[in-house]
Amino acid sequence: MELRRIKQILSSTADIDVVYNGTSVWIDGLNDDEQTATVHLRGPLEERSVVDIAELEEV
């Protein structure tokens, strides 16, 4: 996913579906290097992961 689009999603109030490795995730924030983002799975689990933004995909 492009950096510009992640910034748009983070500033949006809409529920935008994003997947990481086929699993739906919430983007919690863009990291300072602007190449990785912190995400967590949608649902009851709150485990957060740092992932490469190139591996995120908008559905």
mmCIF file of C-alpha atoms in Angstrom:
data_model
loop_
_atom_site.group_PDB
_atom_site.id
_atom_site.type_symbol
_atom_site.label_atom_id
_atom_site.label_comp_id
_atom_site.label_asym_id
_atom_site.label_seq_id
_atom_site.Cartn_x
_atom_site.Cartn_y
_atom_site.Cartn_z
ATOM 1 C CA MET A 1 0.000 0.000 0.000
ATOM 2 C CA GLU A 2 1.225 3.498 -0.692
ATOM 3 C CA LEU A 3 2.311 5.784 2.149
ATOM 4 C CA ARG A 4 -0.104 8.494 0.977
ATOM 5 C CA ARG A 5 -3.084 6.110 1.213
ATOM 6 C CA ILE A 6 -2.153 4.925 4.710
ATOM 7 C CA LYS A 7 -2.051 8.562 5.869
ATOM 8 C CA GLN A 8 -5.520 9.084 4.349
ATOM 9 C CA ILE A 9 -6.892 5.983 6.092
ATOM 10 C CA LEU A 10 -5.450 7.073 9.438
ATOM 11 C CA SER A 11 -7.069 10.506 9.159
ATOM 12 C CA SER A 12 -10.433 9.129 7.969
ATOM 13 C CA THR A 13 -13.428 8.452 10.205
ATOM 14 C CA ALA A 14 -14.660 5.764 7.785
ATOM 15 C CA ASP A 15 -14.255 2.025 8.395
ATOM 16 C CA ILE A 16 -11.802 1.097 5.628
ATOM 17 C CA ASP A 17 -11.051 -2.610 5.220
ATOM 18 C CA VAL A 18 -7.323 -3.367 5.101
ATOM 19 C CA VAL A 19 -5.755 -6.829 5.030
ATOM 20 C CA TYR A 20 -2.333 -8.140 5.963
ATOM 21 C CA ASN A 21 -1.481 -11.642 4.714
ATOM 22 C CA GLY A 22 -5.167 -12.256 4.015
ATOM 23 C CA THR A 23 -6.302 -11.210 7.507
ATOM 24 C CA SER A 24 -8.359 -8.091 8.194
ATOM 25 C CA VAL A 25 -6.464 -5.579 10.377
ATOM 26 C CA TRP A 26 -6.782 -2.103 11.864
ATOM 27 C CA ILE A 27 -3.920 0.295 11.184
ATOM 28 C CA ASP A 28 -3.000 1.828 14.543
ATOM 29 C CA GLY A 29 -0.297 4.138 13.299
ATOM 30 C CA LEU A 30 2.475 4.832 10.859
ATOM 31 C CA ASN A 31 5.951 4.411 12.325
ATOM 32 C CA ASP A 32 8.588 7.157 12.137
ATOM 33 C CA ASP A 33 10.487 5.413 9.332
ATOM 34 C CA GLU A 34 7.314 5.682 7.164
ATOM 35 C CA GLN A 35 8.040 2.192 5.796
ATOM 36 C CA THR A 36 6.286 0.256 8.561
ATOM 37 C CA ALA A 37 2.954 0.508 10.351
ATOM 38 C CA THR A 38 1.618 -0.825 13.624
ATOM 39 C CA VAL A 39 -1.520 -2.935 13.114
ATOM 40 C CA HIS A 40 -3.778 -5.260 15.094
ATOM 41 C CA LEU A 41 -6.285 -7.914 14.063
ATOM 42 C CA ARG A 42 -9.930 -6.954 13.849
ATOM 43 C CA GLY A 43 -11.832 -8.742 16.580
ATOM 44 C CA PRO A 44 -11.251 -9.588 20.215
ATOM 45 C CA LEU A 45 -7.456 -9.926 19.996
ATOM 46 C CA GLU A 46 -5.509 -6.755 20.667
ATOM 47 C CA GLU A 47 -2.047 -8.077 19.801
ATOM 48 C CA ARG A 48 -0.174 -5.476 17.813
ATOM 49 C CA SER A 49 2.416 -6.123 15.112
ATOM 50 C CA VAL A 50 4.796 -3.949 13.122
ATOM 51 C CA VAL A 51 4.509 -4.700 9.416
ATOM 52 C CA ASP A 52 5.962 -3.398 6.158
ATOM 53 C CA ILE A 53 3.439 -1.039 4.537
ATOM 54 C CA ALA A 54 4.028 -2.763 1.185
ATOM 55 C CA GLU A 55 2.370 -5.864 2.659
ATOM 56 C CA LEU A 56 -0.887 -4.043 3.482
ATOM 57 C CA GLU A 57 -3.719 -4.141 0.963
ATOM 58 C CA GLU A 58 -6.968 -2.184 0.839
ATOM 59 C CA VAL A 59 -9.989 -4.338 0.042
#
